């Protein structure tokens, strides 16, 4: 399964679930993976590295799944620390 495929699917699935939802109060939270600020109702929970992480979309969730499947959590954590 390619990353492009995951991203494409995530937009399709995302569109459906974001329709017809009540207006939330505007609390913005950063995505665990990409840092994108998201409304509270858009938050997805993805288990990664031993805890539930808040991500903005199925694309970011899919990346965390891939990283964990490949056992790359340590590298991922290092990469994030370098970026910050
Ligand atoms: Zn994200």
PDB file of N, CA and C and ligand atoms in Angstrom:
ATOM      1  N   UNK A   1       0.855  -1.196   0.000  1.00  0.00           N
ATOM      2  CA  UNK A   1       0.000   0.000   0.000  1.00  0.00           C
ATOM      3  C   UNK A   1       0.892   1.249   0.000  1.00  0.00           C
ATOM      4  N   UNK A   2       0.680   2.140  -0.948  1.00  0.00           N
ATOM      5  CA  UNK A   2       1.536   3.311  -1.061  1.00  0.00           C
ATOM      6  C   UNK A   2       0.994   4.459  -0.215  1.00  0.00           C
ATOM      7  N   UNK A   3       1.882   5.394   0.110  1.00  0.00           N
ATOM      8  CA  UNK A   3       1.471   6.559   0.876  1.00  0.00           C
ATOM      9  C   UNK A   3       0.456   7.379   0.095  1.00  0.00           C
ATOM     10  N   UNK A   4       0.684   7.491  -1.221  1.00  0.00           N
ATOM     11  CA  UNK A   4      -0.226   8.273  -2.056  1.00  0.00           C
ATOM     12  C   UNK A   4      -1.631   7.699  -1.973  1.00  0.00           C
ATOM     13  N   UNK A   5      -1.703   6.386  -1.968  1.00  0.00           N
ATOM     14  CA  UNK A   5      -2.994   5.716  -1.859  1.00  0.00           C
ATOM     15  C   UNK A   5      -3.671   6.066  -0.537  1.00  0.00           C
ATOM     16  N   UNK A   6      -2.908   6.029   0.541  1.00  0.00           N
ATOM     17  CA  UNK A   6      -3.464   6.342   1.861  1.00  0.00           C
ATOM     18  C   UNK A   6      -3.971   7.778   1.891  1.00  0.00           C
ATOM     19  N   UNK A   7      -3.196   8.698   1.321  1.00  0.00           N
ATOM     20  CA  UNK A   7      -3.605  10.099   1.330  1.00  0.00           C
ATOM     21  C   UNK A   7      -4.884  10.281   0.542  1.00  0.00           C
ATOM     22  N   UNK A   8      -4.937   9.616  -0.602  1.00  0.00           N
ATOM     23  CA  UNK A   8      -6.108   9.753  -1.461  1.00  0.00           C
ATOM     24  C   UNK A   8      -7.347   9.228  -0.731  1.00  0.00           C
ATOM     25  N   UNK A   9      -7.212   8.079  -0.139  1.00  0.00           N
ATOM     26  CA  UNK A   9      -8.333   7.484   0.593  1.00  0.00           C
ATOM     27  C   UNK A   9      -8.745   8.361   1.755  1.00  0.00           C
ATOM     28  N   UNK A  10      -7.754   8.954   2.423  1.00  0.00           N
ATOM     29  CA  UNK A  10      -8.071   9.734   3.618  1.00  0.00           C
ATOM     30  C   UNK A  10      -8.923  10.936   3.249  1.00  0.00           C
ATOM     31  N   UNK A  11      -8.664  11.557   2.092  1.00  0.00           N
ATOM     32  CA  UNK A  11      -9.492  12.704   1.704  1.00  0.00           C
ATOM     33  C   UNK A  11     -10.906  12.252   1.429  1.00  0.00           C
ATOM     34  N   UNK A  12     -11.061  11.117   0.786  1.00  0.00           N
ATOM     35  CA  UNK A  12     -12.402  10.628   0.482  1.00  0.00           C
ATOM     36  C   UNK A  12     -13.168  10.310   1.764  1.00  0.00           C
ATOM     37  N   UNK A  13     -12.557   9.583   2.650  1.00  0.00           N
ATOM     38  CA  UNK A  13     -13.223   9.202   3.891  1.00  0.00           C
ATOM     39  C   UNK A  13     -13.473  10.426   4.749  1.00  0.00           C
ATOM     40  N   UNK A  14     -12.481  11.338   4.774  1.00  0.00           N
ATOM     41  CA  UNK A  14     -12.583  12.533   5.598  1.00  0.00           C
ATOM     42  C   UNK A  14     -13.768  13.377   5.205  1.00  0.00           C
ATOM     43  N   UNK A  15     -13.949  13.548   3.892  1.00  0.00           N
ATOM     44  CA  UNK A  15     -15.021  14.377   3.378  1.00  0.00           C
ATOM     45  C   UNK A  15     -16.370  13.897   3.895  1.00  0.00           C
ATOM     46  N   UNK A  16     -16.579  12.592   3.861  1.00  0.00           N
ATOM     47  CA  UNK A  16     -17.855  12.036   4.296  1.00  0.00           C
ATOM     48  C   UNK A  16     -18.106  12.310   5.771  1.00  0.00           C
ATOM     49  N   UNK A  17     -17.098  12.060   6.593  1.00  0.00           N
ATOM     50  CA  UNK A  17     -17.323  12.143   8.035  1.00  0.00           C
ATOM     51  C   UNK A  17     -17.433  13.586   8.516  1.00  0.00           C
ATOM     52  N   UNK A  18     -16.916  14.553   7.711  1.00  0.00           N
ATOM     53  CA  UNK A  18     -16.964  15.943   8.159  1.00  0.00           C
ATOM     54  C   UNK A  18     -18.270  16.622   7.756  1.00  0.00           C
ATOM     55  N   UNK A  19     -19.031  15.969   6.897  1.00  0.00           N
ATOM     56  CA  UNK A  19     -20.303  16.552   6.475  1.00  0.00           C
ATOM     57  C   UNK A  19     -21.354  16.362   7.570  1.00  0.00           C
ATOM     58  N   UNK A  20     -22.310  17.307   7.604  1.00  0.00           N
ATOM     59  CA  UNK A  20     -23.485  17.168   8.465  1.00  0.00           C
ATOM     60  C   UNK A  20     -23.148  17.007   9.942  1.00  0.00           C
ATOM     61  N   UNK A  21     -22.141  17.697  10.405  1.00  0.00           N
ATOM     62  CA  UNK A  21     -21.834  17.644  11.829  1.00  0.00           C
ATOM     63  C   UNK A  21     -22.146  18.998  12.457  1.00  0.00           C
ATOM     64  N   UNK A  22     -22.586  18.979  13.723  1.00  0.00           N
ATOM     65  CA  UNK A  22     -22.924  20.239  14.389  1.00  0.00           C
ATOM     66  C   UNK A  22     -21.688  21.108  14.556  1.00  0.00           C
ATOM     67  N   UNK A  23     -21.885  22.411  14.588  1.00  0.00           N
ATOM     68  CA  UNK A  23     -20.761  23.329  14.730  1.00  0.00           C
ATOM     69  C   UNK A  23     -20.168  23.207  16.132  1.00  0.00           C
ATOM     70  N   UNK A  24     -18.912  22.964  16.236  1.00  0.00           N
ATOM     71  CA  UNK A  24     -18.280  22.782  17.545  1.00  0.00           C
ATOM     72  C   UNK A  24     -17.825  24.124  18.106  1.00  0.00           C
ATOM     73  N   UNK A  25     -17.462  24.136  19.368  1.00  0.00           N
ATOM     74  CA  UNK A  25     -16.765  25.313  19.865  1.00  0.00           C
ATOM     75  C   UNK A  25     -15.335  25.220  19.351  1.00  0.00           C
ATOM     76  N   UNK A  26     -14.760  26.370  19.055  1.00  0.00           N
ATOM     77  CA  UNK A  26     -13.506  26.367  18.301  1.00  0.00           C
ATOM     78  C   UNK A  26     -12.294  26.158  19.203  1.00  0.00           C
ATOM     79  N   UNK A  27     -12.020  24.917  19.525  1.00  0.00           N
ATOM     80  CA  UNK A  27     -10.782  24.597  20.231  1.00  0.00           C
ATOM     81  C   UNK A  27      -9.826  23.989  19.217  1.00  0.00           C
ATOM     82  N   UNK A  28      -8.657  24.578  19.072  1.00  0.00           N
ATOM     83  CA  UNK A  28      -7.706  24.072  18.092  1.00  0.00           C
ATOM     84  C   UNK A  28      -6.631  23.241  18.788  1.00  0.00           C
ATOM     85  N   UNK A  29      -6.349  22.081  18.195  1.00  0.00           N
ATOM     86  CA  UNK A  29      -5.320  21.223  18.751  1.00  0.00           C
ATOM     87  C   UNK A  29      -4.368  20.848  17.630  1.00  0.00           C
ATOM     88  N   UNK A  30      -3.085  20.716  17.967  1.00  0.00           N
ATOM     89  CA  UNK A  30      -2.120  20.366  16.929  1.00  0.00           C
ATOM     90  C   UNK A  30      -2.119  18.876  16.641  1.00  0.00           C
ATOM     91  N   UNK A  31      -1.956  18.532  15.367  1.00  0.00           N
ATOM     92  CA  UNK A  31      -1.835  17.132  14.962  1.00  0.00           C
ATOM     93  C   UNK A  31      -0.509  16.577  15.463  1.00  0.00           C
ATOM     94  N   UNK A  32      -0.536  15.359  15.978  1.00  0.00           N
ATOM     95  CA  UNK A  32       0.675  14.739  16.511  1.00  0.00           C
ATOM     96  C   UNK A  32       1.728  14.591  15.422  1.00  0.00           C
ATOM     97  N   UNK A  33       1.299  14.308  14.200  1.00  0.00           N
ATOM     98  CA  UNK A  33       2.264  14.053  13.133  1.00  0.00           C
ATOM     99  C   UNK A  33       2.693  15.326  12.409  1.00  0.00           C
ATOM    100  N   UNK A  34       1.761  16.074  11.865  1.00  0.00           N
ATOM    101  CA  UNK A  34       2.138  17.189  10.991  1.00  0.00           C
ATOM    102  C   UNK A  34       2.039  18.546  11.671  1.00  0.00           C
ATOM    103  N   UNK A  35       1.443  18.606  12.870  1.00  0.00           N
ATOM    104  CA  UNK A  35       1.363  19.863  13.585  1.00  0.00           C
ATOM    105  C   UNK A  35       0.227  20.761  13.135  1.00  0.00           C
ATOM    106  N   UNK A  36      -0.505  20.315  12.144  1.00  0.00           N
ATOM    107  CA  UNK A  36      -1.652  21.079  11.645  1.00  0.00           C
ATOM    108  C   UNK A  36      -2.647  21.312  12.777  1.00  0.00           C
ATOM    109  N   UNK A  37      -3.120  22.566  12.930  1.00  0.00           N
ATOM    110  CA  UNK A  37      -4.126  22.833  13.949  1.00  0.00           C
ATOM    111  C   UNK A  37      -5.477  22.341  13.458  1.00  0.00           C
ATOM    112  N   UNK A  38      -6.168  21.624  14.312  1.00  0.00           N
ATOM    113  CA  UNK A  38      -7.456  21.060  13.902  1.00  0.00           C
ATOM    114  C   UNK A  38      -8.510  21.359  14.946  1.00  0.00           C
ATOM    115  N   UNK A  39      -9.762  21.413  14.469  1.00  0.00           N
ATOM    116  CA  UNK A  39     -10.864  21.594  15.398  1.00  0.00           C
ATOM    117  C   UNK A  39     -11.046  20.312  16.191  1.00  0.00           C
ATOM    118  N   UNK A  40     -11.609  20.457  17.386  1.00  0.00           N
ATOM    119  CA  UNK A  40     -11.709  19.312  18.289  1.00  0.00           C
ATOM    120  C   UNK A  40     -12.494  18.169  17.648  1.00  0.00           C
ATOM    121  N   UNK A  41     -13.520  18.510  16.872  1.00  0.00           N
ATOM    122  CA  UNK A  41     -14.358  17.462  16.272  1.00  0.00           C
ATOM    123  C   UNK A  41     -13.622  16.716  15.163  1.00  0.00           C
ATOM    124  N   UNK A  42     -12.523  17.299  14.636  1.00  0.00           N
ATOM    125  CA  UNK A  42     -11.787  16.662  13.545  1.00  0.00           C
ATOM    126  C   UNK A  42     -10.693  15.735  14.058  1.00  0.00           C
ATOM    127  N   UNK A  43     -10.465  15.754  15.380  1.00  0.00           N
ATOM    128  CA  UNK A  43      -9.380  14.966  15.943  1.00  0.00           C
ATOM    129  C   UNK A  43      -9.636  13.472  15.776  1.00  0.00           C
ATOM    130  N   UNK A  44      -8.626  12.766  15.285  1.00  0.00           N
ATOM    131  CA  UNK A  44      -8.682  11.312  15.223  1.00  0.00           C
ATOM    132  C   UNK A  44      -7.672  10.775  16.228  1.00  0.00           C
ATOM    133  N   UNK A  45      -8.013   9.657  16.858  1.00  0.00           N
ATOM    134  CA  UNK A  45      -7.080   9.056  17.799  1.00  0.00           C
ATOM    135  C   UNK A  45      -6.407   7.863  17.146  1.00  0.00           C
ATOM    136  N   UNK A  46      -5.085   7.845  17.204  1.00  0.00           N
ATOM    137  CA  UNK A  46      -4.319   6.736  16.655  1.00  0.00           C
ATOM    138  C   UNK A  46      -3.306   6.284  17.699  1.00  0.00           C
ATOM    139  N   UNK A  47      -3.350   5.007  18.035  1.00  0.00           N
ATOM    140  CA  UNK A  47      -2.377   4.487  18.987  1.00  0.00           C
ATOM    141  C   UNK A  47      -1.006   4.422  18.331  1.00  0.00           C
ATOM    142  N   UNK A  48      -0.033   5.031  18.966  1.00  0.00           N
ATOM    143  CA  UNK A  48       1.318   5.043  18.420  1.00  0.00           C
ATOM    144  C   UNK A  48       2.317   5.142  19.561  1.00  0.00           C
ATOM    145  N   UNK A  49       3.348   4.319  19.525  1.00  0.00           N
ATOM    146  CA  UNK A  49       4.421   4.395  20.507  1.00  0.00           C
ATOM    147  C   UNK A  49       3.869   4.308  21.930  1.00  0.00           C
ATOM    148  N   UNK A  50       2.837   3.473  22.112  1.00  0.00           N
ATOM    149  CA  UNK A  50       2.337   3.189  23.441  1.00  0.00           C
ATOM    150  C   UNK A  50       1.302   4.135  23.999  1.00  0.00           C
ATOM    151  N   UNK A  51       0.800   5.074  23.187  1.00  0.00           N
ATOM    152  CA  UNK A  51      -0.212   5.996  23.683  1.00  0.00           C
ATOM    153  C   UNK A  51      -1.133   6.412  22.558  1.00  0.00           C
ATOM    154  N   UNK A  52      -2.306   6.919  22.918  1.00  0.00           N
ATOM    155  CA  UNK A  52      -3.245   7.418  21.913  1.00  0.00           C
ATOM    156  C   UNK A  52      -2.802   8.811  21.489  1.00  0.00           C
ATOM    157  N   UNK A  53      -2.591   8.994  20.190  1.00  0.00           N
ATOM    158  CA  UNK A  53      -2.134  10.285  19.665  1.00  0.00           C
ATOM    159  C   UNK A  53      -3.254  10.948  18.893  1.00  0.00           C
ATOM    160  N   UNK A  54      -3.309  12.266  18.959  1.00  0.00           N
ATOM    161  CA  UNK A  54      -4.328  13.009  18.223  1.00  0.00           C
ATOM    162  C   UNK A  54      -3.767  13.404  16.868  1.00  0.00           C
ATOM    163  N   UNK A  55      -4.425  12.957  15.817  1.00  0.00           N
ATOM    164  CA  UNK A  55      -3.975  13.307  14.471  1.00  0.00           C
ATOM    165  C   UNK A  55      -5.124  13.957  13.699  1.00  0.00           C
ATOM    166  N   UNK A  56      -4.752  14.656  12.614  1.00  0.00           N
ATOM    167  CA  UNK A  56      -5.740  15.483  11.906  1.00  0.00           C
ATOM    168  C   UNK A  56      -6.489  14.712  10.833  1.00  0.00           C
ATOM    169  N   UNK A  57      -5.895  13.627  10.344  1.00  0.00           N
ATOM    170  CA  UNK A  57      -6.549  12.956   9.219  1.00  0.00           C
ATOM    171  C   UNK A  57      -6.089  11.503   9.147  1.00  0.00           C
ATOM    172  N   UNK A  58      -6.735  10.754   8.274  1.00  0.00           N
ATOM    173  CA  UNK A  58      -6.373   9.347   8.117  1.00  0.00           C
ATOM    174  C   UNK A  58      -4.996   9.194   7.479  1.00  0.00           C
ATOM    175  N   UNK A  59      -4.564  10.221   6.753  1.00  0.00           N
ATOM    176  CA  UNK A  59      -3.218  10.198   6.174  1.00  0.00           C
ATOM    177  C   UNK A  59      -2.169  10.163   7.270  1.00  0.00           C
ATOM    178  N   UNK A  60      -2.297  11.075   8.234  1.00  0.00           N
ATOM    179  CA  UNK A  60      -1.337  11.119   9.345  1.00  0.00           C
ATOM    180  C   UNK A  60      -1.446   9.841  10.180  1.00  0.00           C
ATOM    181  N   UNK A  61      -2.663   9.369  10.423  1.00  0.00           N
ATOM    182  CA  UNK A  61      -2.850   8.135  11.184  1.00  0.00           C
ATOM    183  C   UNK A  61      -2.171   6.979  10.454  1.00  0.00           C
ATOM    184  N   UNK A  62      -2.322   6.936   9.116  1.00  0.00           N
ATOM    185  CA  UNK A  62      -1.721   5.868   8.329  1.00  0.00           C
ATOM    186  C   UNK A  62      -0.213   5.878   8.402  1.00  0.00           C
ATOM    187  N   UNK A  63       0.367   7.076   8.428  1.00  0.00           N
ATOM    188  CA  UNK A  63       1.818   7.183   8.513  1.00  0.00           C
ATOM    189  C   UNK A  63       2.299   6.631   9.855  1.00  0.00           C
ATOM    190  N   UNK A  64       1.570   6.964  10.939  1.00  0.00           N
ATOM    191  CA  UNK A  64       1.963   6.449  12.254  1.00  0.00           C
ATOM    192  C   UNK A  64       1.873   4.926  12.277  1.00  0.00           C
ATOM    193  N   UNK A  65       0.827   4.380  11.636  1.00  0.00           N
ATOM    194  CA  UNK A  65       0.687   2.921  11.579  1.00  0.00           C
ATOM    195  C   UNK A  65       1.860   2.305  10.836  1.00  0.00           C
ATOM    196  N   UNK A  66       2.228   2.923   9.701  1.00  0.00           N
ATOM    197  CA  UNK A  66       3.352   2.402   8.913  1.00  0.00           C
ATOM    198  C   UNK A  66       4.642   2.442   9.713  1.00  0.00           C
ATOM    199  N   UNK A  67       4.872   3.567  10.394  1.00  0.00           N
ATOM    200  CA  UNK A  67       6.100   3.715  11.175  1.00  0.00           C
ATOM    201  C   UNK A  67       6.164   2.650  12.256  1.00  0.00           C
ATOM    202  N   UNK A  68       5.013   2.442  12.921  1.00  0.00           N
ATOM    203  CA  UNK A  68       4.997   1.459  14.003  1.00  0.00           C
ATOM    204  C   UNK A  68       5.168   0.037  13.442  1.00  0.00           C
ATOM    205  N   UNK A  69       4.527  -0.224  12.301  1.00  0.00           N
ATOM    206  CA  UNK A  69       4.676  -1.544  11.672  1.00  0.00           C
ATOM    207  C   UNK A  69       6.125  -1.829  11.315  1.00  0.00           C
ATOM    208  N   UNK A  70       6.839  -0.804  10.920  1.00  0.00           N
ATOM    209  CA  UNK A  70       8.237  -0.958  10.525  1.00  0.00           C
ATOM    210  C   UNK A  70       9.185  -0.862  11.722  1.00  0.00           C
ATOM    211  N   UNK A  71       8.626  -0.608  12.919  1.00  0.00           N
ATOM    212  CA  UNK A  71       9.458  -0.489  14.109  1.00  0.00           C
ATOM    213  C   UNK A  71      10.354   0.727  14.097  1.00  0.00           C
ATOM    214  N   UNK A  72       9.863   1.826  13.492  1.00  0.00           N
ATOM    215  CA  UNK A  72      10.693   3.023  13.331  1.00  0.00           C
ATOM    216  C   UNK A  72      10.375   4.111  14.362  1.00  0.00           C
ATOM    217  N   UNK A  73       9.715   3.742  15.466  1.00  0.00           N
ATOM    218  CA  UNK A  73       9.298   4.763  16.436  1.00  0.00           C
ATOM    219  C   UNK A  73      10.477   5.580  16.958  1.00  0.00           C
ATOM    220  N   UNK A  74      11.588   4.875  17.219  1.00  0.00           N
ATOM    221  CA  UNK A  74      12.754   5.561  17.780  1.00  0.00           C
ATOM    222  C   UNK A  74      13.278   6.615  16.809  1.00  0.00           C
ATOM    223  N   UNK A  75      13.406   6.220  15.544  1.00  0.00           N
ATOM    224  CA  UNK A  75      13.888   7.149  14.513  1.00  0.00           C
ATOM    225  C   UNK A  75      12.927   8.327  14.374  1.00  0.00           C
ATOM    226  N   UNK A  76      11.649   8.000  14.446  1.00  0.00           N
ATOM    227  CA  UNK A  76      10.626   9.033  14.315  1.00  0.00           C
ATOM    228  C   UNK A  76      10.750  10.051  15.444  1.00  0.00           C
ATOM    229  N   UNK A  77      10.939   9.557  16.661  1.00  0.00           N
ATOM    230  CA  UNK A  77      11.067  10.437  17.812  1.00  0.00           C
ATOM    231  C   UNK A  77      12.301  11.333  17.681  1.00  0.00           C
ATOM    232  N   UNK A  78      13.411  10.730  17.207  1.00  0.00           N
ATOM    233  CA  UNK A  78      14.639  11.505  17.022  1.00  0.00           C
ATOM    234  C   UNK A  78      14.423  12.601  15.999  1.00  0.00           C
ATOM    235  N   UNK A  79      13.759  12.237  14.906  1.00  0.00           N
ATOM    236  CA  UNK A  79      13.502  13.181  13.825  1.00  0.00           C
ATOM    237  C   UNK A  79      12.692  14.369  14.337  1.00  0.00           C
ATOM    238  N   UNK A  80      11.674  14.059  15.166  1.00  0.00           N
ATOM    239  CA  UNK A  80      10.813  15.120  15.703  1.00  0.00           C
ATOM    240  C   UNK A  80      11.597  16.049  16.607  1.00  0.00           C
ATOM    241  N   UNK A  81      12.504  15.486  17.396  1.00  0.00           N
ATOM    242  CA  UNK A  81      13.282  16.309  18.322  1.00  0.00           C
ATOM    243  C   UNK A  81      14.216  17.240  17.564  1.00  0.00           C
ATOM    244  N   UNK A  82      14.759  16.737  16.437  1.00  0.00           N
ATOM    245  CA  UNK A  82      15.645  17.580  15.634  1.00  0.00           C
ATOM    246  C   UNK A  82      14.893  18.740  15.022  1.00  0.00           C
ATOM    247  N   UNK A  83      13.650  18.459  14.616  1.00  0.00           N
ATOM    248  CA  UNK A  83      12.830  19.474  13.976  1.00  0.00           C
ATOM    249  C   UNK A  83      12.459  20.566  14.967  1.00  0.00           C
ATOM    250  N   UNK A  84      12.172  20.193  16.208  1.00  0.00           N
ATOM    251  CA  UNK A  84      11.662  21.140  17.196  1.00  0.00           C
ATOM    252  C   UNK A  84      12.725  22.132  17.677  1.00  0.00           C
TER     253      UNK A  84
HETATM  254 ZN1  LIG B   1      -1.731  15.710  10.504  1.00  0.00          ZN
END
